[in-house]
Short mmCIF file of C-alpha atoms and ligand atoms in Angstrom, two decimals:
data_model
loop_
_atom_site.label_atom_id
_atom_site.label_comp_id
_atom_site.label_asym_id
_atom_site.label_seq_id
_atom_site.Cartn_x
_atom_site.Cartn_y
_atom_site.Cartn_z
CA MET A 1 -40.55 -9.65 69.26
CA ASP A 2 -41.60 -10.11 65.61
CA ILE A 3 -38.91 -8.80 63.19
CA ILE A 4 -40.05 -7.03 59.83
CA MET A 5 -37.13 -7.65 57.22
CA GLU A 6 -36.31 -4.70 55.50
CA VAL A 7 -34.82 -5.15 51.86
CA ILE A 8 -32.71 -2.03 51.04
CA LYS A 9 -30.91 -1.35 47.51
CA SER A 10 -29.51 1.91 48.15
CA PRO A 11 -25.75 2.25 50.04
CA ALA A 12 -26.71 5.56 51.53
CA GLU A 13 -30.25 4.19 52.82
CA MET A 14 -28.31 0.83 54.05
CA GLN A 15 -25.90 3.34 56.03
CA LYS A 16 -28.48 5.02 57.84
CA ALA A 17 -30.44 1.80 58.46
CA ALA A 18 -27.04 0.38 59.73
CA GLY A 19 -26.61 3.20 62.16
CA ALA A 20 -30.03 3.10 63.54
CA LEU A 21 -29.57 -0.76 64.07
CA ARG A 22 -26.47 -0.60 65.69
CA SER A 23 -27.80 1.99 68.24
CA GLU A 24 -30.62 -0.23 69.09
CA ALA A 25 -29.03 -4.07 68.63
CA SER A 26 -25.59 -4.29 69.21
CA PRO A 27 -23.55 -6.38 68.24
CA LEU A 28 -24.59 -6.09 64.48
CA GLY A 29 -23.51 -8.78 62.33
CA LEU A 30 -23.16 -9.10 58.73
CA VAL A 31 -23.12 -12.14 56.54
CA PRO A 32 -21.89 -11.34 52.86
CA THR A 33 -23.14 -13.52 50.13
CA MET A 34 -23.75 -13.31 46.28
CA GLY A 35 -26.93 -15.12 46.56
CA ALA A 36 -28.50 -18.39 45.52
CA LEU A 37 -28.39 -19.44 49.01
CA HIS A 38 -27.73 -22.87 50.40
CA ASP A 39 -27.06 -24.47 53.62
CA GLY A 40 -23.57 -23.37 53.67
CA HIS A 41 -24.71 -19.67 53.66
CA ILE A 42 -27.70 -20.70 55.98
CA SER A 43 -25.14 -22.07 58.45
CA LEU A 44 -23.38 -18.78 58.36
CA ILE A 45 -26.61 -16.77 59.04
CA LYS A 46 -27.86 -18.95 61.75
CA ARG A 47 -24.51 -18.54 63.60
CA ALA A 48 -24.75 -14.81 63.15
CA THR A 49 -28.34 -14.78 64.54
CA THR A 50 -27.23 -16.48 67.75
CA GLU A 51 -24.18 -14.35 68.27
CA CYS A 52 -25.43 -10.93 67.30
CA ALA A 53 -28.41 -8.82 68.33
CA ALA A 54 -29.16 -8.14 64.97
CA VAL A 55 -27.90 -9.48 61.35
CA VAL A 56 -27.67 -7.94 57.89
CA VAL A 57 -27.35 -10.35 54.87
CA SER A 58 -25.85 -8.80 51.80
CA ILE A 59 -26.80 -10.20 48.40
CA PHE A 60 -24.61 -8.88 45.72
CA VAL A 61 -22.86 -10.70 42.74
CA ASN A 62 -19.84 -8.61 42.45
CA PRO A 63 -18.72 -7.90 38.90
CA SER A 64 -15.20 -6.85 39.88
CA GLN A 65 -14.14 -10.44 41.11
CA PHE A 66 -14.95 -11.93 37.96
CA GLY A 67 -12.33 -11.86 35.15
CA LEU A 68 -12.92 -11.95 31.12
CA GLY A 69 -14.31 -15.25 30.36
CA GLU A 70 -15.38 -16.30 33.68
CA ASP A 71 -19.05 -17.02 34.67
CA PHE A 72 -20.33 -13.60 36.00
CA GLU A 73 -23.25 -13.84 33.40
CA LEU A 74 -24.20 -17.53 34.35
CA TYR A 75 -23.82 -17.23 38.06
CA PRO A 76 -26.94 -18.60 39.71
CA SER A 77 -29.63 -16.12 41.11
CA SER A 78 -32.76 -16.99 43.07
CA LEU A 79 -33.42 -13.65 45.04
CA ASP A 80 -37.24 -14.55 45.82
CA SER A 81 -36.35 -17.44 47.53
CA ASP A 82 -32.94 -15.91 49.07
CA LEU A 83 -35.33 -13.31 50.86
CA GLU A 84 -37.75 -16.01 51.81
CA ILE A 85 -34.75 -18.05 53.62
CA CYS A 86 -33.66 -14.74 55.24
CA GLU A 87 -36.99 -13.67 56.43
CA ASN A 88 -37.61 -17.15 58.20
CA LEU A 89 -34.29 -16.87 59.84
CA GLU A 90 -35.29 -13.17 61.10
CA ILE A 91 -32.93 -11.24 59.36
CA ALA A 92 -33.12 -7.59 59.99
CA VAL A 93 -32.00 -6.30 56.78
CA VAL A 94 -31.04 -7.69 53.42
CA TYR A 95 -28.96 -5.44 51.54
CA ALA A 96 -29.30 -6.24 47.79
CA PRO A 97 -27.99 -3.39 45.78
CA PRO A 98 -27.53 -3.09 41.94
CA ALA A 99 -24.18 -3.02 40.46
CA ASP A 100 -23.97 0.52 39.35
CA ALA A 101 -25.01 1.67 43.15
CA MET A 102 -21.78 0.11 44.49
CA PHE A 103 -19.80 1.16 41.36
CA GLU A 104 -21.13 4.53 40.29
CA LYS A 105 -19.72 6.21 37.30
CA GLY A 106 -16.06 7.18 37.81
CA TYR A 107 -15.45 4.64 40.62
CA ASP A 108 -11.42 4.66 40.93
CA THR A 109 -10.67 3.14 44.45
CA TRP A 110 -9.30 -0.25 44.77
CA ILE A 111 -7.66 -2.55 47.58
CA GLU A 112 -4.78 -4.92 46.97
CA VAL A 113 -3.59 -7.47 49.22
CA PRO A 114 -1.17 -8.68 47.05
CA SER A 115 1.01 -11.30 48.98
CA LEU A 116 -1.94 -13.34 50.21
CA ALA A 117 -3.73 -12.96 46.77
CA ALA A 118 -0.67 -14.06 44.75
CA GLY A 119 -1.14 -17.81 44.80
CA LEU A 120 -3.74 -20.54 44.34
CA CYS A 121 -6.89 -18.83 43.22
CA GLY A 122 -5.31 -15.55 42.66
CA ALA A 123 -2.50 -17.05 40.46
CA ASN A 124 -5.29 -18.12 37.99
CA ARG A 125 -7.81 -15.36 38.42
CA PRO A 126 -6.06 -12.25 38.39
CA GLY A 127 -7.86 -9.35 39.79
CA HIS A 128 -10.13 -11.72 41.47
CA PHE A 129 -9.31 -10.87 45.11
CA ARG A 130 -8.83 -7.02 44.12
CA GLY A 131 -12.33 -7.11 43.40
CA VAL A 132 -13.37 -9.24 46.60
CA ALA A 133 -11.23 -7.10 48.96
CA THR A 134 -12.68 -3.85 47.61
CA VAL A 135 -16.33 -4.86 47.74
CA VAL A 136 -15.94 -6.46 51.18
CA ALA A 137 -14.38 -3.20 52.55
CA LYS A 138 -17.29 -1.23 50.92
CA LEU A 139 -20.02 -3.65 52.48
CA PHE A 140 -18.33 -3.07 55.93
CA SER A 141 -18.36 0.52 55.42
CA ILE A 142 -22.13 0.38 54.18
CA CYS A 143 -23.43 -2.18 56.59
CA ARG A 144 -21.25 -0.99 59.66
CA PRO A 145 -20.99 -4.44 61.11
CA GLU A 146 -19.38 -5.45 64.38
CA ARG A 147 -19.08 -9.09 63.46
CA VAL A 148 -18.81 -10.43 60.06
CA TYR A 149 -19.12 -14.15 59.08
CA PHE A 150 -17.13 -15.93 56.10
CA GLY A 151 -16.69 -19.67 55.10
CA GLU A 152 -13.66 -21.43 55.26
CA LYS A 153 -14.86 -23.11 52.17
CA ASP A 154 -13.17 -19.92 50.53
CA TYR A 155 -10.24 -20.09 52.82
CA GLN A 156 -7.90 -17.70 50.72
CA GLN A 157 -10.73 -15.16 50.85
CA LEU A 158 -11.18 -15.49 54.72
CA VAL A 159 -7.35 -15.51 55.33
CA LEU A 160 -7.10 -12.10 52.96
CA ILE A 161 -10.11 -10.38 54.61
CA ARG A 162 -8.54 -11.31 58.01
CA ARG A 163 -5.55 -9.48 56.94
CA MET A 164 -7.20 -6.40 55.36
CA VAL A 165 -9.07 -5.72 58.38
CA LEU A 166 -5.92 -5.64 60.37
CA ASP A 167 -4.09 -3.52 57.92
CA LEU A 168 -6.80 -1.02 57.52
CA ASN A 169 -7.86 -1.08 61.56
CA LEU A 170 -11.55 -1.94 60.18
CA GLY A 171 -12.42 -2.83 63.68
CA VAL A 172 -14.75 -5.79 63.19
CA ASP A 173 -14.52 -9.43 64.19
CA VAL A 174 -14.09 -11.62 61.53
CA ILE A 175 -15.64 -15.23 62.27
CA GLY A 176 -14.84 -18.16 60.02
CA CYS A 177 -17.30 -20.82 59.72
CA PRO A 178 -16.73 -24.58 58.76
CA THR A 179 -17.66 -25.77 55.50
CA VAL A 180 -20.90 -27.49 54.97
CA ARG A 181 -21.03 -30.33 52.56
CA GLU A 182 -23.50 -32.43 50.87
CA ASN A 183 -23.98 -36.01 52.02
CA ASP A 184 -21.45 -37.46 49.49
CA GLY A 185 -18.77 -34.81 50.87
CA LEU A 186 -18.93 -32.26 47.78
CA ALA A 187 -18.94 -28.85 49.46
CA MET A 188 -22.15 -26.77 48.90
CA SER A 189 -21.56 -24.02 46.51
CA SER A 190 -24.09 -21.69 44.30
CA ARG A 191 -22.10 -23.21 41.36
CA ASN A 192 -22.99 -26.68 42.08
CA ALA A 193 -26.59 -25.70 40.77
CA ASN A 194 -25.11 -25.22 37.35
CA LEU A 195 -23.40 -28.74 37.23
CA GLU A 196 -25.08 -31.29 34.85
CA LYS A 197 -25.87 -34.68 36.49
CA ASN A 198 -22.69 -36.47 35.04
CA GLU A 199 -20.45 -33.41 36.01
CA ARG A 200 -22.25 -33.56 39.69
CA GLU A 201 -21.35 -37.16 39.72
CA ARG A 202 -17.67 -36.25 38.94
CA ALA A 203 -17.31 -33.56 41.44
CA ILE A 204 -17.43 -35.70 44.44
CA PHE A 205 -13.69 -36.83 43.74
CA ILE A 206 -12.33 -33.05 44.58
CA SER A 207 -13.37 -33.83 48.22
CA ARG A 208 -12.46 -37.56 47.85
CA GLY A 209 -9.14 -36.15 47.04
CA LEU A 210 -8.79 -33.98 50.05
CA TYR A 211 -9.98 -36.90 52.37
CA ARG A 212 -7.67 -39.44 51.03
CA ALA A 213 -4.72 -36.87 51.79
CA GLN A 214 -6.17 -36.17 54.99
CA ASP A 215 -6.24 -40.02 55.77
CA LEU A 216 -2.61 -40.19 54.61
CA PHE A 217 -1.85 -37.27 57.06
CA VAL A 218 -3.40 -39.08 60.18
CA ALA A 219 -1.36 -42.04 59.04
CA GLY A 220 2.01 -40.20 59.38
CA GLU A 221 2.82 -39.22 55.76
CA ARG A 222 4.09 -35.43 55.83
CA SER A 223 5.78 -35.12 52.06
CA VAL A 224 3.60 -32.81 50.32
CA ASN A 225 4.34 -34.72 47.32
CA GLU A 226 3.13 -37.90 48.41
CA LEU A 227 -0.25 -36.15 49.74
CA LYS A 228 -0.39 -34.33 46.33
CA LYS A 229 -0.19 -37.71 44.54
CA ALA A 230 -2.87 -39.33 46.67
CA ALA A 231 -5.18 -36.54 45.90
CA HIS A 232 -4.36 -36.29 42.27
CA GLU A 233 -5.15 -40.02 41.94
CA GLU A 234 -8.84 -39.30 43.10
CA LEU A 235 -9.32 -36.42 41.09
CA GLU A 236 -8.15 -38.55 38.03
CA LYS A 237 -11.17 -40.86 38.60
CA GLY A 238 -13.31 -37.82 38.50
CA ASP A 239 -11.89 -36.77 35.04
CA VAL A 240 -11.57 -33.37 36.34
CA GLU A 241 -9.42 -30.70 34.96
CA ILE A 242 -7.11 -29.65 37.83
CA ASP A 243 -5.89 -25.92 38.27
CA TYR A 244 -4.07 -26.47 41.53
CA ILE A 245 -3.57 -28.89 44.45
CA GLU A 246 -1.20 -27.30 47.14
CA VAL A 247 -0.68 -28.05 50.91
CA ILE A 248 -0.34 -24.26 52.35
CA ASP A 249 0.77 -22.77 55.79
CA PRO A 250 -2.85 -21.72 57.08
CA GLU A 251 -1.70 -18.09 57.68
CA THR A 252 0.54 -17.09 55.06
CA MET A 253 -0.94 -19.13 52.16
CA GLU A 254 2.72 -20.30 51.40
CA PRO A 255 2.85 -23.71 49.62
CA LEU A 256 4.82 -26.13 51.89
CA GLU A 257 6.87 -29.07 50.99
CA VAL A 258 6.37 -30.87 54.44
CA ALA A 259 2.90 -30.69 55.85
CA PHE A 260 2.11 -29.77 59.50
CA ASP A 261 -0.59 -30.27 61.84
CA SER A 262 -3.10 -27.53 60.82
CA SER A 263 -1.56 -26.93 57.47
CA ARG A 264 -4.40 -27.00 54.72
CA MET A 265 -4.69 -28.94 51.55
CA ALA A 266 -6.35 -26.74 48.88
CA ILE A 267 -7.56 -27.79 45.44
CA SER A 268 -9.30 -26.07 42.64
CA ALA A 269 -10.64 -28.09 39.48
CA LYS A 270 -12.84 -27.51 36.67
CA VAL A 271 -15.59 -30.10 35.87
CA GLY A 272 -16.88 -29.42 32.64
CA ALA A 273 -17.04 -25.43 32.29
CA ILE A 274 -17.50 -25.09 36.29
CA ARG A 275 -14.60 -24.46 38.48
CA LEU A 276 -14.90 -25.64 42.03
CA ILE A 277 -12.51 -25.07 44.89
CA ASP A 278 -12.22 -26.94 48.30
CA ASN A 279 -9.82 -27.39 51.17
CA LEU A 280 -9.41 -29.32 54.29
CA PRO A 281 -7.21 -28.82 57.55
CA LEU A 282 -4.59 -31.78 57.63
CA LYS A 283 -4.72 -32.65 61.32
CA GLY A 284 -3.21 -35.94 62.81
P1 LIG B 1 -20.83 -16.73 48.11
O1 LIG B 1 -22.36 -16.59 47.99
O2 LIG B 1 -20.34 -17.98 47.30
O3 LIG B 1 -19.66 -15.70 47.89
O4 LIG B 1 -20.48 -17.20 49.69
C1 LIG B 1 -20.78 -16.21 50.74
C2 LIG B 1 -20.12 -16.77 52.14
O5 LIG B 1 -20.59 -18.10 52.12
C3 LIG B 1 -18.69 -16.53 52.02
O6 LIG B 1 -17.99 -16.47 53.16
C4 LIG B 1 -18.50 -18.47 51.81
O7 LIG B 1 -17.18 -18.77 52.00
C5 LIG B 1 -19.60 -18.90 52.60
N1 LIG B 1 -20.08 -20.32 51.91
C6 LIG B 1 -20.07 -20.48 50.59
N2 LIG B 1 -20.31 -22.07 50.52
C7 LIG B 1 -20.22 -22.66 51.81
C8 LIG B 1 -20.01 -23.81 52.42
N3 LIG B 1 -20.39 -24.89 51.80
N4 LIG B 1 -19.82 -23.92 53.89
C9 LIG B 1 -19.63 -22.91 54.66
N5 LIG B 1 -19.77 -21.62 54.05
C10 LIG B 1 -19.75 -21.35 52.76
#
């Protein structure tokens, strides 16, 4: 069957289309994105298309998750090629609303997941996860998916969304997908497009830090201080500005002093003006 992809911009129309899709094609999957699609996004979309009868991809650069002075205005955008990618992947609907359709005049409802949002990126970006949780909940209510696909690349976001789905009985399956990397280890990110050549070369030291800590863990090191020190040394080689290096409990996001199997190292660092994040499970 040839699928003709629809591009929908209005929440009401999307809700109507989702109702019809769900009755014809279940399970209905959703892959929320901010566009500028790369192979990381594509891996989520491909997984969704193999596991769902129909898939909606949302493309929405959510203004409410960017703080003052962050890169909202500079966030990369490539809608035409994103639509082509989605069409080739036989997506049923791309939902690409304008900001004022998601946040109409007088908008006043917000979702907070305070404990999980407190540390790591939440500590440096106040209000970020409130914006994420609110928009993701809205996308669920507009697109009415049964399965939703998120990347482990944004690990704190994934854990927080799982919590929100449980707490609010949202009734969707949250599927976490592994991080897709460039050949040299750099985690794919839409923001990589904004790196200058020299910054792109320095950015690889973020994943090198993670892999160095993982090697140490496999060799038996469990002291978080030692693991952080090793990662720190790699990051210094790239001359990046470190926001945080933490080893966390993978469910509570609490920072640890002693690492255990499947705890995760998470790093955020600025390369020039571009803030990048990455994380890796520590497994021996
Ligand atoms: P974004 O467009 O950056 O908001 O990302 C949309 C979704 O794609 C989120 O669930 C991200 O975690 C996921 N994602 C982004 N980069 C990657 C990657 N390199 N590998 C796997 N998933 C990713």
